[in-house]
PDB file of C-alpha atoms in Angstrom:
ATOM      1  CA  UNK G  15     -74.215  10.723  13.680  1.00 40.00           C
ATOM      2  CA  UNK G  16     -77.695  10.348  15.103  1.00 40.00           C
ATOM      3  CA  UNK G  17     -77.951   7.490  17.555  1.00 43.00           C
ATOM      4  CA  UNK G  18     -80.834   6.216  19.649  1.00 42.00           C
ATOM      5  CA  UNK G  19     -79.667   8.191  22.675  1.00 44.00           C
ATOM      6  CA  UNK G  20     -79.293  11.456  20.762  1.00 48.00           C
ATOM      7  CA  UNK G  21     -76.855  13.456  18.705  1.00 53.00           C
ATOM      8  CA  UNK G  22     -73.177  12.575  18.927  1.00 70.00           C
ATOM      9  CA  UNK G  23     -70.636  15.196  17.877  1.00 88.00           C
ATOM     10  CA  UNK G  24     -68.311  14.130  15.061  1.00 93.00           C
ATOM     11  CA  UNK G  25     -65.063  12.781  16.480  1.00 96.00           C
ATOM     12  CA  UNK G  26     -61.714  13.881  15.078  1.00 96.00           C
ATOM     13  CA  UNK G  27     -58.069  13.013  15.671  1.00 96.00           C
ATOM     14  CA  UNK G  28     -56.183  16.334  15.774  1.00 95.00           C
ATOM     15  CA  UNK G  29     -53.269  16.896  13.434  1.00 95.00           C
ATOM     16  CA  UNK G  30     -53.832  13.740  11.354  1.00 97.00           C
ATOM     17  CA  UNK G  31     -54.836  13.812   7.684  1.00 98.00           C
ATOM     18  CA  UNK G  32     -57.303  11.147   6.704  1.00 98.00           C
ATOM     19  CA  UNK G  33     -60.760  10.628   5.283  1.00 98.00           C
ATOM     20  CA  UNK G  34     -63.439  10.350   7.940  1.00 98.00           C
ATOM     21  CA  UNK G  35     -66.197   8.379   6.190  1.00 98.00           C
ATOM     22  CA  UNK G  36     -67.233   6.224   3.309  1.00 97.00           C
ATOM     23  CA  UNK G  37     -69.520   8.923   1.933  1.00 97.00           C
ATOM     24  CA  UNK G  38     -71.085   6.951  -0.892  1.00 97.00           C
ATOM     25  CA  UNK G  39     -70.726   4.673  -3.882  1.00 98.00           C
ATOM     26  CA  UNK G  40     -71.986   4.092  -7.390  1.00 97.00           C
ATOM     27  CA  UNK G  41     -72.845   0.695  -8.815  1.00 97.00           C
ATOM     28  CA  UNK G  42     -73.909   0.017 -12.376  1.00 96.00           C
ATOM     29  CA  UNK G  43     -76.464  -2.752 -12.855  1.00 97.00           C
ATOM     30  CA  UNK G  44     -78.180  -4.183 -15.937  1.00 96.00           C
ATOM     31  CA  UNK G  45     -81.715  -3.518 -14.678  1.00 97.00           C
ATOM     32  CA  UNK G  46     -82.670  -0.705 -12.299  1.00 98.00           C
ATOM     33  CA  UNK G  47     -86.154  -2.124 -11.776  1.00 98.00           C
ATOM     34  CA  UNK G  48     -84.725  -5.387 -10.461  1.00 98.00           C
ATOM     35  CA  UNK G  49     -82.273  -3.463  -8.286  1.00 98.00           C
ATOM     36  CA  UNK G  50     -85.093  -1.356  -6.865  1.00 98.00           C
ATOM     37  CA  UNK G  51     -87.055  -4.491  -5.956  1.00 98.00           C
ATOM     38  CA  UNK G  52     -84.034  -6.022  -4.224  1.00 98.00           C
ATOM     39  CA  UNK G  53     -82.935  -3.038  -2.154  1.00 98.00           C
ATOM     40  CA  UNK G  54     -86.505  -2.032  -1.279  1.00 98.00           C
ATOM     41  CA  UNK G  55     -87.122  -5.551   0.031  1.00 98.00           C
ATOM     42  CA  UNK G  56     -83.860  -5.283   1.977  1.00 98.00           C
ATOM     43  CA  UNK G  57     -85.325  -2.325   3.843  1.00 98.00           C
ATOM     44  CA  UNK G  58     -83.706   0.664   2.148  1.00 98.00           C
ATOM     45  CA  UNK G  59     -85.445   3.828   0.984  1.00 98.00           C
ATOM     46  CA  UNK G  60     -84.949   3.601  -2.788  1.00 98.00           C
ATOM     47  CA  UNK G  61     -85.649   6.826  -4.665  1.00 98.00           C
ATOM     48  CA  UNK G  62     -85.825   7.504  -8.393  1.00 97.00           C
ATOM     49  CA  UNK G  63     -83.415  10.323  -9.205  1.00 96.00           C
ATOM     50  CA  UNK G  64     -83.419  11.074 -12.919  1.00 94.00           C
ATOM     51  CA  UNK G  65     -81.898   8.079 -14.690  1.00 94.00           C
ATOM     52  CA  UNK G  66     -80.552   6.566 -11.483  1.00 97.00           C
ATOM     53  CA  UNK G  67     -81.678   5.281  -8.105  1.00 98.00           C
ATOM     54  CA  UNK G  68     -80.608   6.768  -4.788  1.00 98.00           C
ATOM     55  CA  UNK G  69     -80.144   4.449  -1.816  1.00 98.00           C
ATOM     56  CA  UNK G  70     -81.137   5.974   1.520  1.00 98.00           C
ATOM     57  CA  UNK G  71     -81.929   4.573   4.934  1.00 98.00           C
ATOM     58  CA  UNK G  72     -85.366   5.454   6.267  1.00 97.00           C
ATOM     59  CA  UNK G  73     -85.319   8.540   8.439  1.00 94.00           C
ATOM     60  CA  UNK G  74     -81.831   9.603   7.339  1.00 93.00           C
ATOM     61  CA  UNK G  75     -81.150  12.402   4.857  1.00 95.00           C
ATOM     62  CA  UNK G  76     -77.824  11.054   3.606  1.00 97.00           C
ATOM     63  CA  UNK G  77     -77.667   9.307   0.240  1.00 97.00           C
ATOM     64  CA  UNK G  78     -75.424   6.321   0.867  1.00 98.00           C
ATOM     65  CA  UNK G  79     -75.159   5.254  -2.748  1.00 97.00           C
ATOM     66  CA  UNK G  80     -76.578   5.496  -6.230  1.00 97.00           C
ATOM     67  CA  UNK G  81     -77.321   2.910  -8.877  1.00 98.00           C
ATOM     68  CA  UNK G  82     -77.073   3.573 -12.597  1.00 97.00           C
ATOM     69  CA  UNK G  83     -77.754   1.292 -15.544  1.00 96.00           C
ATOM     70  CA  UNK G  84     -75.104  -0.420 -17.662  1.00 94.00           C
ATOM     71  CA  UNK G  85     -74.511  -3.644 -19.593  1.00 93.00           C
ATOM     72  CA  UNK G  86     -72.837  -5.422 -16.654  1.00 92.00           C
ATOM     73  CA  UNK G  87     -72.951  -5.138 -12.887  1.00 94.00           C
ATOM     74  CA  UNK G  88     -69.838  -3.245 -11.856  1.00 94.00           C
ATOM     75  CA  UNK G  89     -68.546  -0.942  -9.171  1.00 95.00           C
ATOM     76  CA  UNK G  90     -68.673   2.571 -10.615  1.00 95.00           C
ATOM     77  CA  UNK G  91     -66.829   4.568  -7.969  1.00 97.00           C
ATOM     78  CA  UNK G  92     -66.238   5.044  -4.244  1.00 98.00           C
ATOM     79  CA  UNK G  93     -66.666   8.418  -2.570  1.00 98.00           C
ATOM     80  CA  UNK G  94     -64.971   9.338   0.721  1.00 98.00           C
ATOM     81  CA  UNK G  95     -65.719  12.292   2.979  1.00 98.00           C
ATOM     82  CA  UNK G  96     -63.197  14.709   4.513  1.00 98.00           C
ATOM     83  CA  UNK G  97     -63.439  17.676   6.858  1.00 98.00           C
ATOM     84  CA  UNK G  98     -63.709  21.012   5.050  1.00 97.00           C
ATOM     85  CA  UNK G  99     -60.441  22.408   6.416  1.00 97.00           C
ATOM     86  CA  UNK G 100     -58.607  19.279   5.203  1.00 97.00           C
ATOM     87  CA  UNK G 101     -59.774  19.461   1.605  1.00 98.00           C
ATOM     88  CA  UNK G 102     -57.101  21.724   0.086  1.00 97.00           C
ATOM     89  CA  UNK G 103     -54.421  19.887   2.051  1.00 97.00           C
ATOM     90  CA  UNK G 104     -55.771  16.615   0.685  1.00 97.00           C
ATOM     91  CA  UNK G 105     -55.626  17.873  -2.883  1.00 97.00           C
ATOM     92  CA  UNK G 106     -51.944  18.721  -2.476  1.00 97.00           C
ATOM     93  CA  UNK G 107     -51.307  15.452  -0.669  1.00 98.00           C
ATOM     94  CA  UNK G 108     -52.872  13.381  -3.472  1.00 97.00           C
ATOM     95  CA  UNK G 109     -50.866  15.185  -6.145  1.00 96.00           C
ATOM     96  CA  UNK G 110     -47.620  14.890  -4.142  1.00 96.00           C
ATOM     97  CA  UNK G 111     -48.334  11.176  -3.811  1.00 96.00           C
ATOM     98  CA  UNK G 112     -47.931  10.919  -7.582  1.00 96.00           C
ATOM     99  CA  UNK G 113     -51.622  10.225  -8.207  1.00 97.00           C
ATOM    100  CA  UNK G 114     -53.052  11.914 -11.309  1.00 97.00           C
ATOM    101  CA  UNK G 115     -56.344  13.756 -10.902  1.00 97.00           C
ATOM    102  CA  UNK G 116     -59.100  12.984 -13.407  1.00 97.00           C
ATOM    103  CA  UNK G 117     -62.473  14.434 -14.369  1.00 95.00           C
ATOM    104  CA  UNK G 118     -65.626  13.071 -12.724  1.00 94.00           C
ATOM    105  CA  UNK G 119     -67.320  10.169 -14.521  1.00 92.00           C
ATOM    106  CA  UNK G 120     -69.796  11.178 -17.197  1.00 88.00           C
ATOM    107  CA  UNK G 121     -73.035  12.303 -15.637  1.00 86.00           C
ATOM    108  CA  UNK G 122     -71.567  13.039 -12.203  1.00 89.00           C
ATOM    109  CA  UNK G 123     -70.609  16.533 -11.141  1.00 81.00           C
ATOM    110  CA  UNK G 124     -68.990  17.538  -7.871  1.00 87.00           C
ATOM    111  CA  UNK G 125     -66.335  19.769  -6.393  1.00 87.00           C
ATOM    112  CA  UNK G 126     -64.405  16.744  -5.172  1.00 96.00           C
ATOM    113  CA  UNK G 127     -61.029  15.314  -6.115  1.00 96.00           C
ATOM    114  CA  UNK G 128     -61.254  12.383  -8.530  1.00 98.00           C
ATOM    115  CA  UNK G 129     -58.535   9.825  -9.285  1.00 98.00           C
ATOM    116  CA  UNK G 130     -57.956   6.109  -9.817  1.00 98.00           C
ATOM    117  CA  UNK G 131     -56.646   3.669  -7.247  1.00 98.00           C
ATOM    118  CA  UNK G 132     -54.052   0.911  -7.748  1.00 97.00           C
ATOM    119  CA  UNK G 133     -56.641  -1.287  -9.538  1.00 97.00           C
ATOM    120  CA  UNK G 134     -58.122   1.441 -11.723  1.00 97.00           C
ATOM    121  CA  UNK G 135     -61.222   1.958  -9.564  1.00 97.00           C
ATOM    122  CA  UNK G 136     -62.481   5.546  -9.597  1.00 98.00           C
ATOM    123  CA  UNK G 137     -62.242   7.262  -6.212  1.00 98.00           C
ATOM    124  CA  UNK G 138     -63.593  10.617  -5.077  1.00 98.00           C
ATOM    125  CA  UNK G 139     -62.616  12.675  -2.034  1.00 98.00           C
ATOM    126  CA  UNK G 140     -65.137  15.377  -1.164  1.00 97.00           C
ATOM    127  CA  UNK G 141     -66.106  17.676   1.683  1.00 97.00           C
ATOM    128  CA  UNK G 142     -68.933  15.989   3.566  1.00 97.00           C
ATOM    129  CA  UNK G 143     -70.420  15.582   7.005  1.00 96.00           C
ATOM    130  CA  UNK G 144     -69.047  12.689   9.025  1.00 98.00           C
ATOM    131  CA  UNK G 145     -71.372   9.732   8.528  1.00 96.00           C
ATOM    132  CA  UNK G 146     -69.135   7.081  10.052  1.00 97.00           C
ATOM    133  CA  UNK G 147     -70.006   6.611  13.739  1.00 97.00           C
ATOM    134  CA  UNK G 148     -68.144   8.576  16.371  1.00 97.00           C
ATOM    135  CA  UNK G 149     -68.878   5.985  19.039  1.00 97.00           C
ATOM    136  CA  UNK G 150     -69.840   2.322  19.059  1.00 96.00           C
ATOM    137  CA  UNK G 151     -73.302   1.884  17.580  1.00 95.00           C
ATOM    138  CA  UNK G 152     -76.203   0.931  19.802  1.00 95.00           C
ATOM    139  CA  UNK G 153     -76.800  -2.822  20.043  1.00 96.00           C
ATOM    140  CA  UNK G 154     -79.631  -4.443  21.955  1.00 92.00           C
ATOM    141  CA  UNK G 155     -80.871  -7.912  22.773  1.00 87.00           C
ATOM    142  CA  UNK G 156     -84.175  -7.282  24.517  1.00 83.00           C
ATOM    143  CA  UNK G 157     -85.645  -9.797  26.907  1.00 87.00           C
ATOM    144  CA  UNK G 158     -88.599  -9.699  29.295  1.00 89.00           C
ATOM    145  CA  UNK G 159     -89.239 -10.874  32.852  1.00 91.00           C
ATOM    146  CA  UNK G 160     -90.831 -14.219  33.651  1.00 94.00           C
ATOM    147  CA  UNK G 161     -94.493 -14.709  32.795  1.00 92.00           C
ATOM    148  CA  UNK G 162     -94.374 -12.468  29.714  1.00 93.00           C
ATOM    149  CA  UNK G 163     -94.081 -13.314  26.012  1.00 90.00           C
ATOM    150  CA  UNK G 164     -91.147 -11.640  24.283  1.00 89.00           C
ATOM    151  CA  UNK G 165     -91.531 -12.535  20.603  1.00 89.00           C
ATOM    152  CA  UNK G 166     -94.191 -10.867  18.424  1.00 87.00           C
ATOM    153  CA  UNK G 167     -96.581 -12.825  16.285  1.00 88.00           C
ATOM    154  CA  UNK G 168     -94.996 -13.463  12.902  1.00 87.00           C
ATOM    155  CA  UNK G 169     -97.866 -11.613  11.243  1.00 87.00           C
ATOM    156  CA  UNK G 170     -96.942  -8.567  13.339  1.00 90.00           C
ATOM    157  CA  UNK G 171     -93.155  -8.779  13.036  1.00 89.00           C
ATOM    158  CA  UNK G 172     -91.749  -5.347  12.154  1.00 91.00           C
ATOM    159  CA  UNK G 173     -89.993  -4.674   8.866  1.00 94.00           C
ATOM    160  CA  UNK G 174     -86.230  -4.358   9.193  1.00 97.00           C
ATOM    161  CA  UNK G 175     -84.845  -1.036   7.991  1.00 98.00           C
ATOM    162  CA  UNK G 176     -81.043  -0.665   8.253  1.00 98.00           C
ATOM    163  CA  UNK G 177     -79.757   2.436  10.036  1.00 98.00           C
ATOM    164  CA  UNK G 178     -76.720   3.255   7.903  1.00 98.00           C
ATOM    165  CA  UNK G 179     -74.119   1.935   5.492  1.00 98.00           C
ATOM    166  CA  UNK G 180     -71.523   0.113   7.589  1.00 98.00           C
ATOM    167  CA  UNK G 181     -68.793  -0.820   5.099  1.00 98.00           C
ATOM    168  CA  UNK G 182     -67.935  -2.025   1.622  1.00 98.00           C
ATOM    169  CA  UNK G 183     -65.791  -5.021   0.689  1.00 98.00           C
ATOM    170  CA  UNK G 184     -64.293  -4.976  -2.783  1.00 98.00           C
ATOM    171  CA  UNK G 185     -62.122  -7.380  -4.720  1.00 98.00           C
ATOM    172  CA  UNK G 186     -58.570  -6.453  -5.623  1.00 98.00           C
ATOM    173  CA  UNK G 187     -55.804  -8.028  -7.655  1.00 97.00           C
ATOM    174  CA  UNK G 188     -53.295  -7.298  -4.886  1.00 98.00           C
ATOM    175  CA  UNK G 189     -54.230  -6.895  -1.217  1.00 98.00           C
ATOM    176  CA  UNK G 190     -50.802  -5.505  -0.279  1.00 98.00           C
ATOM    177  CA  UNK G 191     -51.071  -2.781  -2.931  1.00 98.00           C
ATOM    178  CA  UNK G 192     -54.616  -1.986  -1.829  1.00 98.00           C
ATOM    179  CA  UNK G 193     -53.545  -1.522   1.786  1.00 98.00           C
ATOM    180  CA  UNK G 194     -50.540   0.571   0.771  1.00 98.00           C
ATOM    181  CA  UNK G 195     -52.566   2.825  -1.551  1.00 98.00           C
ATOM    182  CA  UNK G 196     -55.531   3.470   0.724  1.00 98.00           C
ATOM    183  CA  UNK G 197     -53.355   4.033   3.791  1.00 98.00           C
ATOM    184  CA  UNK G 198     -50.850   6.287   1.980  1.00 98.00           C
ATOM    185  CA  UNK G 199     -53.276   8.319  -0.134  1.00 98.00           C
ATOM    186  CA  UNK G 200     -56.496   8.332   1.895  1.00 98.00           C
ATOM    187  CA  UNK G 201     -55.025   8.100   5.390  1.00 98.00           C
ATOM    188  CA  UNK G 202     -56.855   4.908   6.347  1.00 98.00           C
ATOM    189  CA  UNK G 203     -55.295   2.511   8.838  1.00 98.00           C
ATOM    190  CA  UNK G 204     -55.013  -1.254   8.862  1.00 98.00           C
ATOM    191  CA  UNK G 205     -57.238  -2.990  11.397  1.00 98.00           C
ATOM    192  CA  UNK G 206     -56.543  -6.649  10.621  1.00 98.00           C
ATOM    193  CA  UNK G 207     -55.632  -8.901   7.736  1.00 98.00           C
ATOM    194  CA  UNK G 208     -55.009 -12.506   6.757  1.00 98.00           C
ATOM    195  CA  UNK G 209     -51.841 -12.820   4.657  1.00 97.00           C
ATOM    196  CA  UNK G 210     -52.535 -11.702   1.071  1.00 97.00           C
ATOM    197  CA  UNK G 211     -56.147 -12.893   1.138  1.00 97.00           C
ATOM    198  CA  UNK G 212     -58.070 -10.137   2.896  1.00 98.00           C
ATOM    199  CA  UNK G 213     -57.511  -6.855   4.758  1.00 98.00           C
ATOM    200  CA  UNK G 214     -59.722  -4.485   6.760  1.00 98.00           C
ATOM    201  CA  UNK G 215     -59.153  -0.720   7.061  1.00 98.00           C
ATOM    202  CA  UNK G 216     -60.648   1.852   9.442  1.00 98.00           C
ATOM    203  CA  UNK G 217     -60.822   5.634   9.525  1.00 98.00           C
ATOM    204  CA  UNK G 218     -58.442   7.504  11.810  1.00 98.00           C
ATOM    205  CA  UNK G 219     -61.124   9.927  13.033  1.00 98.00           C
ATOM    206  CA  UNK G 220     -63.225   7.192  14.617  1.00 98.00           C
ATOM    207  CA  UNK G 221     -65.040   4.474  12.703  1.00 98.00           C
ATOM    208  CA  UNK G 222     -66.156   0.885  12.788  1.00 98.00           C
ATOM    209  CA  UNK G 223     -63.429  -1.779  12.694  1.00 98.00           C
ATOM    210  CA  UNK G 224     -63.557  -1.417   8.924  1.00 98.00           C
ATOM    211  CA  UNK G 225     -65.238   0.995   6.568  1.00 97.00           C
ATOM    212  CA  UNK G 226     -63.600  -0.596   3.539  1.00 98.00           C
ATOM    213  CA  UNK G 227     -62.086  -4.052   3.088  1.00 98.00           C
ATOM    214  CA  UNK G 228     -60.259  -5.851   0.280  1.00 98.00           C
ATOM    215  CA  UNK G 229     -60.327  -9.500  -0.789  1.00 98.00           C
ATOM    216  CA  UNK G 230     -57.972 -11.038  -3.342  1.00 98.00           C
ATOM    217  CA  UNK G 231     -59.299 -11.824  -6.806  1.00 97.00           C
ATOM    218  CA  UNK G 232     -58.149 -11.755 -10.426  1.00 96.00           C
ATOM    219  CA  UNK G 233     -60.019  -8.486 -11.097  1.00 96.00           C
ATOM    220  CA  UNK G 234     -61.637  -5.581  -9.271  1.00 97.00           C
ATOM    221  CA  UNK G 235     -65.268  -5.921  -8.257  1.00 97.00           C
ATOM    222  CA  UNK G 236     -67.831  -5.577  -5.503  1.00 97.00           C
ATOM    223  CA  UNK G 237     -68.236  -8.388  -2.984  1.00 98.00           C
ATOM    224  CA  UNK G 238     -70.738  -6.831  -0.576  1.00 98.00           C
ATOM    225  CA  UNK G 239     -72.354  -3.764   0.885  1.00 98.00           C
ATOM    226  CA  UNK G 240     -72.842  -4.018   4.647  1.00 98.00           C
ATOM    227  CA  UNK G 241     -75.717  -2.267   6.429  1.00 98.00           C
ATOM    228  CA  UNK G 242     -75.962  -1.715  10.166  1.00 98.00           C
ATOM    229  CA  UNK G 243     -78.943  -2.916  12.192  1.00 98.00           C
ATOM    230  CA  UNK G 244     -79.491  -2.871  15.932  1.00 97.00           C
ATOM    231  CA  UNK G 245     -79.788  -6.488  17.053  1.00 97.00           C
ATOM    232  CA  UNK G 246     -79.400 -10.161  16.188  1.00 97.00           C
ATOM    233  CA  UNK G 247     -83.189 -10.274  16.019  1.00 96.00           C
ATOM    234  CA  UNK G 248     -83.114  -7.597  13.303  1.00 97.00           C
ATOM    235  CA  UNK G 249     -80.685  -9.749  11.309  1.00 98.00           C
ATOM    236  CA  UNK G 250     -83.005 -12.764  11.551  1.00 97.00           C
ATOM    237  CA  UNK G 251     -86.071 -10.738  10.667  1.00 97.00           C
ATOM    238  CA  UNK G 252     -84.226  -9.205   7.732  1.00 98.00           C
ATOM    239  CA  UNK G 253     -83.273 -12.617   6.388  1.00 98.00           C
ATOM    240  CA  UNK G 254     -86.904 -13.686   6.716  1.00 96.00           C
ATOM    241  CA  UNK G 255     -88.319 -10.629   4.957  1.00 96.00           C
ATOM    242  CA  UNK G 256     -85.907 -11.143   2.069  1.00 98.00           C
ATOM    243  CA  UNK G 257     -86.797 -14.836   1.792  1.00 97.00           C
ATOM    244  CA  UNK G 258     -90.474 -13.896   1.754  1.00 96.00           C
ATOM    245  CA  UNK G 259     -89.721 -11.702  -1.298  1.00 96.00           C
ATOM    246  CA  UNK G 260     -87.896 -14.525  -3.070  1.00 97.00           C
ATOM    247  CA  UNK G 261     -84.321 -13.572  -2.112  1.00 98.00           C
ATOM    248  CA  UNK G 262     -83.282 -16.606  -0.116  1.00 96.00           C
ATOM    249  CA  UNK G 263     -79.759 -17.274  -1.413  1.00 97.00           C
ATOM    250  CA  UNK G 264     -77.065 -16.137   0.963  1.00 97.00           C
ATOM    251  CA  UNK G 265     -75.139 -17.009   4.094  1.00 98.00           C
ATOM    252  CA  UNK G 266     -75.919 -16.684   7.793  1.00 97.00           C
ATOM    253  CA  UNK G 267     -76.757 -16.353  10.584  1.00 98.00           C
ATOM    254  CA  UNK G 268     -73.194 -16.197  11.880  1.00 98.00           C
ATOM    255  CA  UNK G 269     -70.549 -14.157  13.644  1.00 98.00           C
ATOM    256  CA  UNK G 270     -67.325 -12.892  12.123  1.00 98.00           C
ATOM    257  CA  UNK G 271     -63.945 -13.006  13.845  1.00 97.00           C
ATOM    258  CA  UNK G 272     -62.378  -9.815  12.482  1.00 98.00           C
ATOM    259  CA  UNK G 273     -64.797  -7.039  13.319  1.00 98.00           C
ATOM    260  CA  UNK G 274     -66.811  -9.381  15.562  1.00 98.00           C
ATOM    261  CA  UNK G 275     -70.125  -8.467  13.909  1.00 98.00           C
ATOM    262  CA  UNK G 276     -73.099 -10.774  13.639  1.00 98.00           C
ATOM    263  CA  UNK G 277     -74.172 -11.188  10.014  1.00 98.00           C
ATOM    264  CA  UNK G 278     -76.495 -12.515   7.398  1.00 98.00           C
ATOM    265  CA  UNK G 279     -75.669 -12.040   3.702  1.00 98.00           C
ATOM    266  CA  UNK G 280     -78.295 -11.953   0.958  1.00 98.00           C
ATOM    267  CA  UNK G 281     -77.113 -12.550  -2.587  1.00 98.00           C
ATOM    268  CA  UNK G 282     -78.228  -9.895  -5.049  1.00 98.00           C
ATOM    269  CA  UNK G 283     -79.351 -10.753  -8.617  1.00 96.00           C
ATOM    270  CA  UNK G 284     -75.802 -10.237  -9.966  1.00 96.00           C
ATOM    271  CA  UNK G 285     -73.686 -12.293  -7.573  1.00 96.00           C
ATOM    272  CA  UNK G 286     -72.699  -9.714  -4.946  1.00 97.00           C
ATOM    273  CA  UNK G 287     -74.205  -9.495  -1.471  1.00 98.00           C
ATOM    274  CA  UNK G 288     -76.061  -7.158   0.856  1.00 98.00           C
ATOM    275  CA  UNK G 289     -75.205  -7.826   4.496  1.00 98.00           C
ATOM    276  CA  UNK G 290     -77.244  -7.209   7.617  1.00 98.00           C
ATOM    277  CA  UNK G 291     -74.602  -6.465  10.258  1.00 98.00           C
ATOM    278  CA  UNK G 292     -74.848  -5.799  13.997  1.00 98.00           C
ATOM    279  CA  UNK G 293     -72.452  -5.051  16.843  1.00 98.00           C
ATOM    280  CA  UNK G 294     -69.265  -4.526  14.860  1.00 98.00           C
ATOM    281  CA  UNK G 295     -66.125  -3.493  16.760  1.00 98.00           C
ATOM    282  CA  UNK G 296     -65.423   0.236  16.965  1.00 98.00           C
ATOM    283  CA  UNK G 297     -62.083   2.102  16.829  1.00 98.00           C
ATOM    284  CA  UNK G 298     -62.204   5.510  18.538  1.00 98.00           C
ATOM    285  CA  UNK G 299     -60.304   8.520  17.206  1.00 98.00           C
ATOM    286  CA  UNK G 300     -57.757   8.499  20.032  1.00 97.00           C
ATOM    287  CA  UNK G 301     -57.021   4.753  19.898  1.00 98.00           C
ATOM    288  CA  UNK G 302     -54.322   2.929  17.925  1.00 97.00           C
ATOM    289  CA  UNK G 303     -55.883  -0.427  17.018  1.00 98.00           C
ATOM    290  CA  UNK G 304     -53.308  -3.246  17.300  1.00 97.00           C
ATOM    291  CA  UNK G 305     -53.414  -4.513  13.712  1.00 97.00           C
ATOM    292  CA  UNK G 306     -52.490  -8.182  13.282  1.00 97.00           C
ATOM    293  CA  UNK G 307     -52.041 -10.800  10.565  1.00 98.00           C
ATOM    294  CA  UNK G 308     -54.310 -13.773  11.281  1.00 97.00           C
ATOM    295  CA  UNK G 309     -54.313 -17.348  10.055  1.00 96.00           C
ATOM    296  CA  UNK G 310     -57.151 -18.051   7.597  1.00 93.00           C
ATOM    297  CA  UNK G 311     -59.078 -20.194  10.094  1.00 90.00           C
ATOM    298  CA  UNK G 312     -59.034 -17.254  12.521  1.00 92.00           C
ATOM    299  CA  UNK G 313     -60.015 -14.605   9.981  1.00 93.00           C
ATOM    300  CA  UNK G 314     -63.435 -15.605   8.656  1.00 95.00           C
ATOM    301  CA  UNK G 315     -66.162 -16.594  11.117  1.00 97.00           C
ATOM    302  CA  UNK G 316     -66.452 -17.884  14.674  1.00 97.00           C
ATOM    303  CA  UNK G 317     -69.713 -19.732  14.095  1.00 98.00           C
ATOM    304  CA  UNK G 318     -72.350 -20.085  11.420  1.00 98.00           C
ATOM    305  CA  UNK G 319     -73.331 -22.395   8.582  1.00 98.00           C
ATOM    306  CA  UNK G 320     -70.856 -23.461   5.929  1.00 97.00           C
ATOM    307  CA  UNK G 321     -70.517 -20.634   3.369  1.00 97.00           C
ATOM    308  CA  UNK G 322     -71.774 -21.206  -0.187  1.00 97.00           C
ATOM    309  CA  UNK G 323     -69.080 -22.623  -2.460  1.00 96.00           C
ATOM    310  CA  UNK G 324     -69.108 -19.479  -4.599  1.00 95.00           C
ATOM    311  CA  UNK G 325     -69.209 -17.002  -1.706  1.00 97.00           C
ATOM    312  CA  UNK G 326     -65.855 -15.488  -2.642  1.00 95.00           C
ATOM    313  CA  UNK G 327     -66.301 -15.699  -6.432  1.00 96.00           C
ATOM    314  CA  UNK G 328     -65.936 -12.363  -8.215  1.00 96.00           C
ATOM    315  CA  UNK G 329     -68.592 -12.446 -10.911  1.00 93.00           C
ATOM    316  CA  UNK G 330     -67.368  -9.127 -12.315  1.00 90.00           C
ATOM    317  CA  UNK G 331     -64.142 -10.769 -13.451  1.00 84.00           C
ATOM    318  CA  UNK G 332     -65.877 -12.758 -16.219  1.00 73.00           C
ATOM    319  CA  UNK G 333     -66.510  -9.783 -18.489  1.00 62.00           C
ATOM    320  CA  UNK G 334     -63.213  -8.031 -17.576  1.00 67.00           C
ATOM    321  CA  UNK G 335     -61.021 -10.798 -19.001  1.00 53.00           C
TER     322      UNK G 335
END
């Protein structure tokens, strides 16, 4: 992972089998042009790649996700990265777990392992470089001495460009089954949860407090994609640049309890969210995070505005009924 202070070697917990990163995702949307407008305004490097769009962060070679076109917005698949010497072991582990391997989705080719999770979501495990952080990401709140102005003119405010994909939160019919499946099959570990309403999982080889999370719903679906930025100021500027482009619906500024990150969510044209996130908790490869079950009032946010009434509505469930 490239950080502001230089290159950081990929961390690894010896002798433990587990994915190391959320390597990518696919989302199907009804209109790629609209999606391109949204994610470009958000600050991502959106590239046309055949009949799909690739989502990159500026200055980073990794493709964090791809968008393809379909009749409804839906989560296409999740892709997780493993170390090369773990791949064959993982294949055997998945099969011994009683999970049937499947072919890649139409139009996608890879040498990875493909299967379905407890909810029917398509999951890939593939050999990939570690893109989850190996140390806590840089966070800065810059000030200046007396007799100097700190804030730029609004007309000269820089564009916010996220540094990396932080995590994905998806809906599930059963949070307990989601935790059991992703911990047993993918080697993730529970960070925190709140009863059967929500759960957060981290990677055992060093990752943010969560690289994937699950919220209870009546169907699978995508709630939000979270993107890392370097300061609270970046979050505010990001919210402003999205509002200036007509994307003002959302929630923030606030601070979460579980994960501790500062946030602002922008609603996309199909009811999911893109989140600017900063200063999330980090779990190092050698540390056993003390997972806990929290009361609902201690599992959402410490401070911030009241969330929109439909913030936890899964709009993908309408066409799945």
